[in-house]
Amino acid sequence: MITDLLLRVALAGFLGGLIGLERQLRAKEAGLRTHILVGIGSALFMIVSKYGFADILNESHVGLDPSRIAAQVVSGMGFLGAGTIIIQKQVVKGLTTAAGLWVTAAIGLVIGSGLYEIGIYGALMTLVVLEVFRQLGNHLLGHHHSMLIRLLPESVPGVLVTLQKLRLKPGYLSVVQHENDSEVCEMTMELTLRPKQEISDVYAQVQQISGVRFIDIR
């Protein structure tokens, strides 16, 4: 029995780590270690919920609901998931990572309850959604990037003209003075590239504009 419980904890951490590895490779807010800990913690909570009170169940006046601790994991994950969501310049980021943490907690609960096949299947399906569907969405719908450019103020129109030639319409565009250099301004925007359009081409075109000092694309 003890060996089986130890296996559940290790397997939950391993499956959570697979999801976290994909997130870390994408440089997301919650990575490998976070997902491993969520998987292990969820499995431990489920094990405690199912088996942790066996010593007092024989008491005549004691009645326990084995699902109560596990149920709190679902609501508790909302706080951890909220920490990965960032609202920056009216753009919400981190929702997929938050959902991944939520699913990792579910996988940990399933493995902790002993439903190995369901937990492994859930982890594989999660990886398919995160990786395969991401590539499919980029291929069919285009992909999003955030761009920050440090440049001279007179170069701003040149950037906009270049983006127009590339048939890109910047979203949430802002131009502010650089905090350490009064002669340079910072231009930030969100770009949605068309399918098969490469961000490297956009970078090369913008870099050729006179007065552009620095470009950061994420």
Short mmCIF file of C-alpha atoms in Angstrom, two decimals:
data_model
loop_
_atom_site.label_atom_id
_atom_site.label_comp_id
_atom_site.label_asym_id
_atom_site.label_seq_id
_atom_site.Cartn_x
_atom_site.Cartn_y
_atom_site.Cartn_z
CA MET A 1 0.00 0.00 0.00
CA ILE A 2 2.77 2.45 0.92
CA THR A 3 4.66 1.67 -2.29
CA ASP A 4 1.56 2.34 -4.34
CA LEU A 5 1.00 5.70 -2.65
CA LEU A 6 4.62 6.70 -3.21
CA LEU A 7 4.24 5.77 -6.87
CA ARG A 8 1.15 7.99 -7.13
CA VAL A 9 3.02 11.01 -5.77
CA ALA A 10 6.00 10.45 -8.06
CA LEU A 11 3.82 9.89 -11.14
CA ALA A 12 1.74 13.00 -10.43
CA GLY A 13 4.93 15.07 -10.16
CA PHE A 14 6.32 13.55 -13.35
CA LEU A 15 3.17 14.24 -15.39
CA GLY A 16 3.00 17.76 -14.01
CA GLY A 17 6.65 18.21 -14.95
CA LEU A 18 5.90 17.30 -18.58
CA ILE A 19 3.36 20.10 -18.76
CA GLY A 20 5.67 22.49 -16.92
CA LEU A 21 8.53 21.69 -19.28
CA GLU A 22 6.43 22.77 -22.25
CA ARG A 23 5.52 26.00 -20.46
CA GLN A 24 9.13 26.73 -19.52
CA LEU A 25 10.31 26.14 -23.09
CA ARG A 26 7.82 28.85 -24.07
CA ALA A 27 9.24 31.17 -21.37
CA LYS A 28 5.91 31.34 -19.54
CA GLU A 29 5.27 32.54 -16.02
CA ALA A 30 4.96 29.11 -14.36
CA GLY A 31 7.47 26.52 -15.48
CA LEU A 32 8.85 23.10 -14.67
CA ARG A 33 9.23 23.32 -10.89
CA THR A 34 5.87 25.02 -10.34
CA HIS A 35 3.96 22.35 -12.25
CA ILE A 36 5.84 19.52 -10.52
CA LEU A 37 4.96 20.98 -7.13
CA VAL A 38 1.31 21.42 -8.11
CA GLY A 39 1.11 17.80 -9.26
CA ILE A 40 2.79 16.47 -6.11
CA GLY A 41 0.73 18.67 -3.81
CA SER A 42 -2.56 17.69 -5.43
CA ALA A 43 -1.71 14.01 -5.19
CA LEU A 44 -0.80 14.40 -1.51
CA PHE A 45 -4.06 16.19 -0.79
CA MET A 46 -6.04 13.45 -2.51
CA ILE A 47 -4.17 10.73 -0.61
CA VAL A 48 -4.81 12.50 2.69
CA SER A 49 -8.43 13.00 1.71
CA LYS A 50 -8.91 9.28 0.99
CA TYR A 51 -6.66 7.57 3.51
CA GLY A 52 -5.48 10.12 6.06
CA PHE A 53 -8.29 9.61 8.56
CA ALA A 54 -8.49 5.82 8.62
CA ASP A 55 -7.40 5.72 12.28
CA ILE A 56 -10.52 7.51 13.52
CA LEU A 57 -13.14 6.11 11.17
CA ASN A 58 -13.93 3.30 13.58
CA GLU A 59 -15.21 5.81 16.12
CA SER A 60 -18.99 5.65 16.28
CA HIS A 61 -19.48 9.40 16.48
CA VAL A 62 -17.17 10.28 13.57
CA GLY A 63 -18.44 10.84 10.04
CA LEU A 64 -16.10 11.96 7.26
CA ASP A 65 -16.59 13.13 3.69
CA PRO A 66 -13.47 11.97 1.77
CA SER A 67 -14.05 14.49 -1.00
CA ARG A 68 -13.88 17.68 1.08
CA ILE A 69 -10.09 18.16 1.09
CA ALA A 70 -9.81 17.33 -2.61
CA ALA A 71 -12.58 19.80 -3.39
CA GLN A 72 -10.62 22.61 -1.79
CA VAL A 73 -7.73 22.02 -4.18
CA VAL A 74 -9.94 23.03 -7.11
CA SER A 75 -10.86 26.38 -5.57
CA GLY A 76 -7.42 26.91 -4.08
CA MET A 77 -5.76 26.61 -7.48
CA GLY A 78 -7.59 29.76 -8.49
CA PHE A 79 -5.26 31.86 -6.35
CA LEU A 80 -2.13 30.31 -7.84
CA GLY A 81 -3.51 30.60 -11.35
CA ALA A 82 -4.39 34.25 -10.80
CA GLY A 83 -0.74 34.93 -9.97
CA THR A 84 0.31 33.86 -13.47
CA ILE A 85 -2.14 36.21 -15.23
CA ILE A 86 -0.68 39.56 -16.21
CA ILE A 87 -2.63 42.55 -17.47
CA GLN A 88 -0.23 44.79 -19.34
CA LYS A 89 -1.32 47.66 -21.56
CA GLN A 90 -4.88 46.27 -21.68
CA VAL A 91 -3.61 42.88 -22.89
CA VAL A 92 -4.30 39.81 -20.75
CA LYS A 93 -1.48 37.25 -20.69
CA GLY A 94 -0.98 34.02 -18.81
CA LEU A 95 -4.46 32.51 -19.14
CA THR A 96 -3.15 29.37 -20.83
CA THR A 97 -0.53 28.89 -18.12
CA ALA A 98 -3.17 29.37 -15.42
CA ALA A 99 -5.38 26.79 -17.12
CA GLY A 100 -2.38 24.46 -17.34
CA LEU A 101 -1.84 24.73 -13.59
CA TRP A 102 -5.51 24.00 -13.02
CA VAL A 103 -5.34 20.89 -15.22
CA THR A 104 -2.11 19.80 -13.51
CA ALA A 105 -3.91 19.96 -10.18
CA ALA A 106 -6.70 17.82 -11.64
CA ILE A 107 -4.16 15.29 -12.91
CA GLY A 108 -2.57 15.16 -9.46
CA LEU A 109 -5.97 14.50 -7.86
CA VAL A 110 -6.75 11.76 -10.36
CA ILE A 111 -3.38 10.05 -9.89
CA GLY A 112 -3.66 10.44 -6.12
CA SER A 113 -6.99 8.61 -6.21
CA GLY A 114 -5.38 5.69 -8.07
CA LEU A 115 -6.86 6.27 -11.55
CA TYR A 116 -3.53 5.97 -13.35
CA GLU A 117 -4.87 5.53 -16.88
CA ILE A 118 -7.12 8.59 -16.65
CA GLY A 119 -4.30 10.73 -15.25
CA ILE A 120 -1.81 9.70 -17.94
CA TYR A 121 -4.42 10.22 -20.65
CA GLY A 122 -5.24 13.67 -19.24
CA ALA A 123 -1.56 14.67 -19.25
CA LEU A 124 -1.11 13.52 -22.85
CA MET A 125 -4.23 15.39 -23.95
CA THR A 126 -2.99 18.52 -22.19
CA LEU A 127 0.36 18.34 -24.01
CA VAL A 128 -1.45 17.87 -27.32
CA VAL A 129 -3.56 20.96 -26.69
CA LEU A 130 -0.59 23.08 -25.59
CA GLU A 131 1.78 22.09 -28.40
CA VAL A 132 -0.12 20.71 -31.41
CA PHE A 133 -3.03 23.11 -31.19
CA ARG A 134 -0.62 26.02 -30.70
CA GLN A 135 1.11 25.21 -33.97
CA LEU A 136 -2.22 24.62 -35.68
CA GLY A 137 -3.54 27.97 -34.44
CA ASN A 138 -0.40 29.77 -35.63
CA HIS A 139 -0.69 28.14 -39.03
CA LEU A 140 -4.37 28.94 -39.52
CA LEU A 141 -4.93 32.11 -37.49
CA GLY A 142 -1.52 33.75 -37.19
CA HIS A 143 0.40 34.43 -34.00
CA HIS A 144 0.79 37.32 -31.59
CA HIS A 145 3.92 39.20 -30.55
CA SER A 146 4.71 42.17 -28.33
CA MET A 147 7.22 44.63 -29.75
CA LEU A 148 9.20 47.31 -27.95
CA ILE A 149 11.31 49.74 -29.99
CA ARG A 150 13.63 52.45 -28.69
CA LEU A 151 14.08 55.07 -31.35
CA LEU A 152 14.34 58.77 -32.12
CA PRO A 153 10.98 60.57 -32.13
CA GLU A 154 11.30 61.49 -35.81
CA SER A 155 11.58 57.78 -36.69
CA VAL A 156 8.12 56.87 -35.37
CA PRO A 157 6.32 57.63 -38.68
CA GLY A 158 8.84 55.44 -40.51
CA VAL A 159 7.99 52.49 -38.29
CA LEU A 160 4.29 52.94 -38.90
CA VAL A 161 4.81 53.16 -42.67
CA THR A 162 6.93 50.00 -42.62
CA LEU A 163 4.27 48.10 -40.69
CA GLN A 164 1.65 49.33 -43.13
CA LYS A 165 3.71 48.01 -46.04
CA LEU A 166 3.90 44.66 -44.26
CA ARG A 167 0.10 44.78 -43.88
CA LEU A 168 0.35 44.76 -40.11
CA LYS A 169 -1.99 46.79 -37.95
CA PRO A 170 -0.44 47.44 -34.51
CA GLY A 171 -2.69 47.10 -31.50
CA TYR A 172 -2.44 49.00 -28.20
CA LEU A 173 0.19 51.33 -29.65
CA SER A 174 1.91 53.72 -27.25
CA VAL A 175 4.88 56.09 -27.58
CA VAL A 176 6.51 57.49 -24.43
CA GLN A 177 9.77 59.19 -23.62
CA HIS A 178 12.55 56.88 -22.46
CA GLU A 179 13.13 57.28 -18.72
CA ASN A 180 16.94 57.45 -18.99
CA ASP A 181 17.38 59.26 -22.30
CA SER A 182 15.32 62.34 -23.12
CA GLU A 183 16.28 62.15 -26.81
CA VAL A 184 14.90 58.63 -27.25
CA CYS A 185 11.34 57.41 -26.99
CA GLU A 186 9.89 53.94 -26.45
CA MET A 187 7.31 52.58 -28.85
CA THR A 188 5.33 49.54 -27.69
CA MET A 189 2.67 47.64 -29.59
CA GLU A 190 0.96 44.29 -30.09
CA LEU A 191 1.27 42.66 -33.50
CA THR A 192 -0.74 39.82 -34.99
CA LEU A 193 1.17 38.20 -37.81
CA ARG A 194 -0.60 36.54 -40.69
CA PRO A 195 -0.22 32.78 -41.22
CA LYS A 196 3.23 31.94 -42.65
CA GLN A 197 4.47 35.47 -41.96
CA GLU A 198 7.77 35.36 -40.07
CA ILE A 199 8.60 37.69 -37.20
CA SER A 200 12.23 37.73 -38.41
CA ASP A 201 11.11 39.56 -41.56
CA VAL A 202 9.38 42.21 -39.45
CA TYR A 203 12.49 42.58 -37.29
CA ALA A 204 14.73 43.01 -40.35
CA GLN A 205 12.48 45.65 -41.90
CA VAL A 206 12.15 47.71 -38.71
CA GLN A 207 15.86 47.47 -37.96
CA GLN A 208 16.68 49.16 -41.26
CA ILE A 209 14.78 52.31 -40.29
CA SER A 210 17.08 55.22 -39.48
CA GLY A 211 16.97 56.22 -35.81
CA VAL A 212 15.98 52.81 -34.43
CA ARG A 213 18.26 52.02 -31.46
CA PHE A 214 16.81 48.86 -29.91
CA ILE A 215 14.15 46.24 -30.74
CA ASP A 216 12.66 43.67 -28.39
CA ILE A 217 10.08 41.19 -29.70
CA ARG A 218 8.33 38.59 -27.55
#
